[in-house]
């Protein structure tokens, strides 16, 4: 069973490859801000962080299916996975910092404390020449940074550029691995794609998870 990833995230691709899955990647084309505004207006309330990650994952997967699935170019025959992640500290969503000064400020704020990472997933079954079913799931993990991190260490990390395009501003599978004191939950969830959640979704849609492994 082929897995199609509605993402160009190197981290998500790395997680899947490390798990023996070689996906076909498509870049989703979604105006996330406009879609979220419309959805919240429809609901009459703000989306929670878990709801937001699953909804954005769904939008990405559905966009790829629409353009490349059975009713599009017909390139897809398998399972399409969309996902999104959000990191929260004190209930505040901390997205990608983009700028060094923001990354440094956030890392100092996180030092010695525990944040929450929500990873949303949406899986669409497009096997056999049609769109058959879909299911979503959110996995959550907590991440604690060491309390004895010095300002110099954090400044050196930010200077590498690694945290600038990462939700929460750190990478457990990168240079910041030595700064992370404790993780509760699936490590892959913190990287941006929960393998346990993917397995459950594959089974829910009637397939066997080992079928995703590359030969």
PDB file of C-alpha atoms in Angstrom:
ATOM      1  CA  UNK A   1       0.000   0.000   0.000  1.00  0.00           C
ATOM      2  CA  UNK A   2       1.520   3.303  -1.085  1.00  0.00           C
ATOM      3  CA  UNK A   3       1.440   6.274   1.295  1.00  0.00           C
ATOM      4  CA  UNK A   4       1.174   9.772  -0.145  1.00  0.00           C
ATOM      5  CA  UNK A   5       2.286  12.607   2.114  1.00  0.00           C
ATOM      6  CA  UNK A   6       0.501  15.932   1.727  1.00  0.00           C
ATOM      7  CA  UNK A   7       3.538  17.806   2.969  1.00  0.00           C
ATOM      8  CA  UNK A   8       7.040  18.853   1.981  1.00  0.00           C
ATOM      9  CA  UNK A   9       8.258  18.857   5.600  1.00  0.00           C
ATOM     10  CA  UNK A  10      11.732  17.276   5.831  1.00  0.00           C
ATOM     11  CA  UNK A  11      10.973  16.286   9.448  1.00  0.00           C
ATOM     12  CA  UNK A  12       7.806  14.350   8.563  1.00  0.00           C
ATOM     13  CA  UNK A  13       9.545  12.683   5.638  1.00  0.00           C
ATOM     14  CA  UNK A  14      12.422  11.707   7.911  1.00  0.00           C
ATOM     15  CA  UNK A  15      10.050  10.171  10.471  1.00  0.00           C
ATOM     16  CA  UNK A  16       8.379   8.026   7.811  1.00  0.00           C
ATOM     17  CA  UNK A  17      11.635   6.926   6.224  1.00  0.00           C
ATOM     18  CA  UNK A  18      13.005   6.021   9.631  1.00  0.00           C
ATOM     19  CA  UNK A  19       9.944   3.829  10.110  1.00  0.00           C
ATOM     20  CA  UNK A  20      10.517   1.996   6.833  1.00  0.00           C
ATOM     21  CA  UNK A  21       7.963   3.952   4.804  1.00  0.00           C
ATOM     22  CA  UNK A  22       8.931   5.721   1.569  1.00  0.00           C
ATOM     23  CA  UNK A  23       6.048   8.094   0.756  1.00  0.00           C
ATOM     24  CA  UNK A  24       5.292  10.029  -2.402  1.00  0.00           C
ATOM     25  CA  UNK A  25       5.220  13.709  -1.432  1.00  0.00           C
ATOM     26  CA  UNK A  26       2.888  16.386  -2.776  1.00  0.00           C
ATOM     27  CA  UNK A  27       2.903  20.049  -1.748  1.00  0.00           C
ATOM     28  CA  UNK A  28      -0.565  21.101  -0.556  1.00  0.00           C
ATOM     29  CA  UNK A  29      -1.928  24.437  -1.724  1.00  0.00           C
ATOM     30  CA  UNK A  30      -4.078  25.691   1.136  1.00  0.00           C
ATOM     31  CA  UNK A  31      -4.720  29.239   2.374  1.00  0.00           C
ATOM     32  CA  UNK A  32      -4.628  28.147   6.004  1.00  0.00           C
ATOM     33  CA  UNK A  33      -5.458  31.499   7.566  1.00  0.00           C
ATOM     34  CA  UNK A  34      -8.507  32.103   5.376  1.00  0.00           C
ATOM     35  CA  UNK A  35      -9.766  28.538   5.840  1.00  0.00           C
ATOM     36  CA  UNK A  36      -9.470  28.740   9.628  1.00  0.00           C
ATOM     37  CA  UNK A  37     -11.298  32.086   9.726  1.00  0.00           C
ATOM     38  CA  UNK A  38     -14.120  30.607   7.641  1.00  0.00           C
ATOM     39  CA  UNK A  39     -14.332  27.469   9.787  1.00  0.00           C
ATOM     40  CA  UNK A  40     -14.434  29.411  13.042  1.00  0.00           C
ATOM     41  CA  UNK A  41     -17.128  31.701  11.637  1.00  0.00           C
ATOM     42  CA  UNK A  42     -19.128  28.621  10.707  1.00  0.00           C
ATOM     43  CA  UNK A  43     -18.748  27.151  14.200  1.00  0.00           C
ATOM     44  CA  UNK A  44     -19.259  30.448  15.991  1.00  0.00           C
ATOM     45  CA  UNK A  45     -16.181  29.867  18.151  1.00  0.00           C
ATOM     46  CA  UNK A  46     -12.431  29.532  17.997  1.00  0.00           C
ATOM     47  CA  UNK A  47     -10.925  26.153  17.222  1.00  0.00           C
ATOM     48  CA  UNK A  48      -8.912  24.552  19.993  1.00  0.00           C
ATOM     49  CA  UNK A  49      -5.284  23.722  19.245  1.00  0.00           C
ATOM     50  CA  UNK A  50      -5.999  19.973  18.790  1.00  0.00           C
ATOM     51  CA  UNK A  51      -8.984  20.758  16.542  1.00  0.00           C
ATOM     52  CA  UNK A  52      -6.862  23.177  14.559  1.00  0.00           C
ATOM     53  CA  UNK A  53      -4.091  20.670  13.873  1.00  0.00           C
ATOM     54  CA  UNK A  54      -6.524  18.005  12.688  1.00  0.00           C
ATOM     55  CA  UNK A  55      -8.483  20.484  10.567  1.00  0.00           C
ATOM     56  CA  UNK A  56      -5.365  21.797   8.836  1.00  0.00           C
ATOM     57  CA  UNK A  57      -4.189  18.238   8.252  1.00  0.00           C
ATOM     58  CA  UNK A  58      -7.551  17.471   6.699  1.00  0.00           C
ATOM     59  CA  UNK A  59      -7.415  20.513   4.417  1.00  0.00           C
ATOM     60  CA  UNK A  60      -3.961  19.527   3.182  1.00  0.00           C
ATOM     61  CA  UNK A  61      -4.916  15.909   2.516  1.00  0.00           C
ATOM     62  CA  UNK A  62      -8.161  16.867   0.769  1.00  0.00           C
ATOM     63  CA  UNK A  63      -6.380  19.422  -1.414  1.00  0.00           C
ATOM     64  CA  UNK A  64      -3.849  16.832  -2.593  1.00  0.00           C
ATOM     65  CA  UNK A  65      -6.616  14.301  -3.257  1.00  0.00           C
ATOM     66  CA  UNK A  66      -8.626  16.887  -5.181  1.00  0.00           C
ATOM     67  CA  UNK A  67      -5.720  17.743  -7.458  1.00  0.00           C
ATOM     68  CA  UNK A  68      -3.944  14.388  -7.747  1.00  0.00           C
ATOM     69  CA  UNK A  69      -6.548  11.789  -6.775  1.00  0.00           C
ATOM     70  CA  UNK A  70      -9.149   9.857  -8.795  1.00  0.00           C
ATOM     71  CA  UNK A  71     -10.998  13.019  -9.855  1.00  0.00           C
ATOM     72  CA  UNK A  72      -7.783  14.943 -10.528  1.00  0.00           C
ATOM     73  CA  UNK A  73      -4.688  13.735 -12.333  1.00  0.00           C
ATOM     74  CA  UNK A  74      -5.240  10.160 -11.151  1.00  0.00           C
ATOM     75  CA  UNK A  75      -1.682   9.831  -9.840  1.00  0.00           C
ATOM     76  CA  UNK A  76      -2.779   8.585  -6.430  1.00  0.00           C
ATOM     77  CA  UNK A  77      -3.650   4.998  -5.604  1.00  0.00           C
ATOM     78  CA  UNK A  78      -3.216   4.459  -1.874  1.00  0.00           C
ATOM     79  CA  UNK A  79      -3.475   6.386   1.388  1.00  0.00           C
ATOM     80  CA  UNK A  80      -3.071  10.161   1.591  1.00  0.00           C
ATOM     81  CA  UNK A  81      -1.814  11.657   4.854  1.00  0.00           C
ATOM     82  CA  UNK A  82      -2.070  15.303   5.864  1.00  0.00           C
ATOM     83  CA  UNK A  83      -0.816  16.671   9.144  1.00  0.00           C
ATOM     84  CA  UNK A  84      -0.094  19.746  11.194  1.00  0.00           C
ATOM     85  CA  UNK A  85       1.565  20.450  14.534  1.00  0.00           C
ATOM     86  CA  UNK A  86       1.293  23.147  17.184  1.00  0.00           C
ATOM     87  CA  UNK A  87       3.342  23.773  20.284  1.00  0.00           C
ATOM     88  CA  UNK A  88       1.795  25.433  23.333  1.00  0.00           C
ATOM     89  CA  UNK A  89       3.396  26.946  26.417  1.00  0.00           C
ATOM     90  CA  UNK A  90       1.060  28.235  29.130  1.00  0.00           C
ATOM     91  CA  UNK A  91      -1.790  27.640  26.703  1.00  0.00           C
ATOM     92  CA  UNK A  92      -0.330  29.994  24.109  1.00  0.00           C
ATOM     93  CA  UNK A  93       0.318  28.646  20.617  1.00  0.00           C
ATOM     94  CA  UNK A  94       3.942  29.206  19.633  1.00  0.00           C
ATOM     95  CA  UNK A  95       4.317  28.766  15.895  1.00  0.00           C
ATOM     96  CA  UNK A  96       7.487  28.920  13.829  1.00  0.00           C
ATOM     97  CA  UNK A  97       9.607  31.778  15.185  1.00  0.00           C
ATOM     98  CA  UNK A  98      11.081  32.716  11.771  1.00  0.00           C
ATOM     99  CA  UNK A  99      13.347  35.398  13.329  1.00  0.00           C
ATOM    100  CA  UNK A 100      16.359  34.724  15.601  1.00  0.00           C
ATOM    101  CA  UNK A 101      15.253  37.174  18.279  1.00  0.00           C
ATOM    102  CA  UNK A 102      11.867  35.480  18.538  1.00  0.00           C
ATOM    103  CA  UNK A 103      13.438  32.020  18.689  1.00  0.00           C
ATOM    104  CA  UNK A 104      15.781  33.128  21.473  1.00  0.00           C
ATOM    105  CA  UNK A 105      13.004  34.717  23.494  1.00  0.00           C
ATOM    106  CA  UNK A 106      10.858  31.587  23.231  1.00  0.00           C
ATOM    107  CA  UNK A 107      13.680  29.226  24.132  1.00  0.00           C
ATOM    108  CA  UNK A 108      14.378  31.256  27.270  1.00  0.00           C
ATOM    109  CA  UNK A 109      10.672  31.180  28.100  1.00  0.00           C
ATOM    110  CA  UNK A 110      10.589  27.401  27.656  1.00  0.00           C
ATOM    111  CA  UNK A 111      13.793  26.754  29.655  1.00  0.00           C
ATOM    112  CA  UNK A 112      13.121  24.545  32.677  1.00  0.00           C
ATOM    113  CA  UNK A 113       9.448  24.244  31.785  1.00  0.00           C
ATOM    114  CA  UNK A 114       7.111  21.854  30.004  1.00  0.00           C
ATOM    115  CA  UNK A 115       5.272  22.617  26.781  1.00  0.00           C
ATOM    116  CA  UNK A 116       2.586  20.654  24.948  1.00  0.00           C
ATOM    117  CA  UNK A 117       2.867  19.525  21.337  1.00  0.00           C
ATOM    118  CA  UNK A 118      -0.296  18.585  19.422  1.00  0.00           C
ATOM    119  CA  UNK A 119       0.099  16.687  16.161  1.00  0.00           C
ATOM    120  CA  UNK A 120      -3.016  16.376  13.978  1.00  0.00           C
ATOM    121  CA  UNK A 121      -3.476  13.805  11.222  1.00  0.00           C
ATOM    122  CA  UNK A 122      -5.995  13.155   8.453  1.00  0.00           C
ATOM    123  CA  UNK A 123      -5.814   9.988   6.365  1.00  0.00           C
ATOM    124  CA  UNK A 124      -7.817   9.467   3.174  1.00  0.00           C
ATOM    125  CA  UNK A 125      -8.171   6.075   1.501  1.00  0.00           C
ATOM    126  CA  UNK A 126      -7.826   6.543  -2.246  1.00  0.00           C
ATOM    127  CA  UNK A 127      -6.960   2.952  -3.051  1.00  0.00           C
ATOM    128  CA  UNK A 128      -8.516   1.039  -5.900  1.00  0.00           C
ATOM    129  CA  UNK A 129      -9.339   4.008  -8.113  1.00  0.00           C
ATOM    130  CA  UNK A 130     -11.754   5.840  -5.841  1.00  0.00           C
ATOM    131  CA  UNK A 131     -12.022   7.838  -2.632  1.00  0.00           C
ATOM    132  CA  UNK A 132     -13.280   5.304  -0.140  1.00  0.00           C
ATOM    133  CA  UNK A 133     -13.094   6.687   3.396  1.00  0.00           C
ATOM    134  CA  UNK A 134     -11.238   9.072   5.701  1.00  0.00           C
ATOM    135  CA  UNK A 135     -10.367   9.359   9.371  1.00  0.00           C
ATOM    136  CA  UNK A 136      -8.556  11.771  11.651  1.00  0.00           C
ATOM    137  CA  UNK A 137      -6.652  11.687  14.916  1.00  0.00           C
ATOM    138  CA  UNK A 138      -4.672  13.975  17.198  1.00  0.00           C
ATOM    139  CA  UNK A 139      -1.756  12.833  19.325  1.00  0.00           C
ATOM    140  CA  UNK A 140      -0.244  14.876  22.137  1.00  0.00           C
ATOM    141  CA  UNK A 141       3.160  14.882  23.804  1.00  0.00           C
ATOM    142  CA  UNK A 142       4.853  17.066  26.385  1.00  0.00           C
ATOM    143  CA  UNK A 143       8.393  18.377  26.154  1.00  0.00           C
ATOM    144  CA  UNK A 144      10.512  19.664  29.043  1.00  0.00           C
ATOM    145  CA  UNK A 145      13.655  21.700  28.429  1.00  0.00           C
ATOM    146  CA  UNK A 146      16.543  21.455  30.881  1.00  0.00           C
ATOM    147  CA  UNK A 147      16.514  24.141  33.553  1.00  0.00           C
ATOM    148  CA  UNK A 148      20.302  24.645  33.561  1.00  0.00           C
ATOM    149  CA  UNK A 149      20.590  25.772  29.941  1.00  0.00           C
ATOM    150  CA  UNK A 150      22.749  28.877  29.745  1.00  0.00           C
ATOM    151  CA  UNK A 151      21.942  31.916  27.648  1.00  0.00           C
ATOM    152  CA  UNK A 152      25.137  31.209  25.696  1.00  0.00           C
ATOM    153  CA  UNK A 153      23.937  27.701  24.788  1.00  0.00           C
ATOM    154  CA  UNK A 154      20.565  29.002  23.630  1.00  0.00           C
ATOM    155  CA  UNK A 155      22.191  31.804  21.644  1.00  0.00           C
ATOM    156  CA  UNK A 156      24.521  29.307  19.973  1.00  0.00           C
ATOM    157  CA  UNK A 157      21.563  27.101  19.063  1.00  0.00           C
ATOM    158  CA  UNK A 158      19.561  29.949  17.576  1.00  0.00           C
ATOM    159  CA  UNK A 159      22.638  31.070  15.612  1.00  0.00           C
ATOM    160  CA  UNK A 160      22.644  27.733  13.763  1.00  0.00           C
ATOM    161  CA  UNK A 161      19.290  28.631  12.206  1.00  0.00           C
ATOM    162  CA  UNK A 162      17.805  25.235  13.018  1.00  0.00           C
ATOM    163  CA  UNK A 163      14.894  26.428  15.195  1.00  0.00           C
ATOM    164  CA  UNK A 164      13.664  29.249  12.968  1.00  0.00           C
ATOM    165  CA  UNK A 165      11.206  27.162  10.907  1.00  0.00           C
ATOM    166  CA  UNK A 166      10.160  24.694  13.612  1.00  0.00           C
ATOM    167  CA  UNK A 167       6.940  24.826  15.630  1.00  0.00           C
ATOM    168  CA  UNK A 168       8.018  25.693  19.155  1.00  0.00           C
ATOM    169  CA  UNK A 169      11.542  26.514  18.008  1.00  0.00           C
ATOM    170  CA  UNK A 170      13.407  23.290  18.735  1.00  0.00           C
ATOM    171  CA  UNK A 171      14.143  19.908  17.174  1.00  0.00           C
ATOM    172  CA  UNK A 172      14.458  16.797  19.323  1.00  0.00           C
ATOM    173  CA  UNK A 173      16.065  14.959  16.408  1.00  0.00           C
ATOM    174  CA  UNK A 174      18.596  17.712  15.814  1.00  0.00           C
ATOM    175  CA  UNK A 175      21.007  19.941  17.670  1.00  0.00           C
ATOM    176  CA  UNK A 176      18.575  20.604  20.523  1.00  0.00           C
ATOM    177  CA  UNK A 177      18.363  16.921  21.457  1.00  0.00           C
ATOM    178  CA  UNK A 178      20.789  17.486  24.347  1.00  0.00           C
ATOM    179  CA  UNK A 179      18.634  20.332  25.681  1.00  0.00           C
ATOM    180  CA  UNK A 180      15.476  18.243  26.089  1.00  0.00           C
ATOM    181  CA  UNK A 181      15.245  16.725  29.536  1.00  0.00           C
ATOM    182  CA  UNK A 182      12.036  14.756  29.226  1.00  0.00           C
ATOM    183  CA  UNK A 183       9.379  13.752  26.695  1.00  0.00           C
ATOM    184  CA  UNK A 184       6.066  12.193  27.604  1.00  0.00           C
ATOM    185  CA  UNK A 185       4.295  10.671  24.622  1.00  0.00           C
ATOM    186  CA  UNK A 186       5.423   9.385  21.245  1.00  0.00           C
ATOM    187  CA  UNK A 187       8.787  10.899  20.240  1.00  0.00           C
ATOM    188  CA  UNK A 188       7.641  10.963  16.605  1.00  0.00           C
ATOM    189  CA  UNK A 189       4.697  13.133  17.671  1.00  0.00           C
ATOM    190  CA  UNK A 190       7.122  15.810  18.820  1.00  0.00           C
ATOM    191  CA  UNK A 191       8.877  15.745  15.452  1.00  0.00           C
ATOM    192  CA  UNK A 192       5.546  16.374  13.746  1.00  0.00           C
ATOM    193  CA  UNK A 193       3.988  13.062  12.760  1.00  0.00           C
ATOM    194  CA  UNK A 194       2.848  10.467  15.302  1.00  0.00           C
ATOM    195  CA  UNK A 195       3.594   6.961  14.062  1.00  0.00           C
ATOM    196  CA  UNK A 196       1.237   5.366  16.639  1.00  0.00           C
ATOM    197  CA  UNK A 197      -1.568   7.646  15.421  1.00  0.00           C
ATOM    198  CA  UNK A 198      -0.817   6.774  11.788  1.00  0.00           C
ATOM    199  CA  UNK A 199      -0.930   3.069  12.604  1.00  0.00           C
ATOM    200  CA  UNK A 200      -4.327   3.413  14.293  1.00  0.00           C
ATOM    201  CA  UNK A 201      -5.735   5.347  11.342  1.00  0.00           C
ATOM    202  CA  UNK A 202      -4.465   2.802   8.820  1.00  0.00           C
ATOM    203  CA  UNK A 203      -6.166   0.030  10.797  1.00  0.00           C
ATOM    204  CA  UNK A 204      -9.364   2.088  11.174  1.00  0.00           C
ATOM    205  CA  UNK A 205      -9.559   2.388   7.380  1.00  0.00           C
ATOM    206  CA  UNK A 206      -9.297  -1.384   7.043  1.00  0.00           C
ATOM    207  CA  UNK A 207      -5.663  -1.826   6.068  1.00  0.00           C
ATOM    208  CA  UNK A 208      -2.621  -3.412   7.685  1.00  0.00           C
ATOM    209  CA  UNK A 209       0.110  -1.069   8.874  1.00  0.00           C
ATOM    210  CA  UNK A 210       3.021  -3.339   7.779  1.00  0.00           C
ATOM    211  CA  UNK A 211       1.668  -2.967   4.244  1.00  0.00           C
ATOM    212  CA  UNK A 212       3.137   0.553   4.236  1.00  0.00           C
ATOM    213  CA  UNK A 213       6.671  -0.668   4.754  1.00  0.00           C
ATOM    214  CA  UNK A 214       8.905  -0.308   1.710  1.00  0.00           C
ATOM    215  CA  UNK A 215      10.060  -3.577   0.224  1.00  0.00           C
TER     216      UNK A 215
END
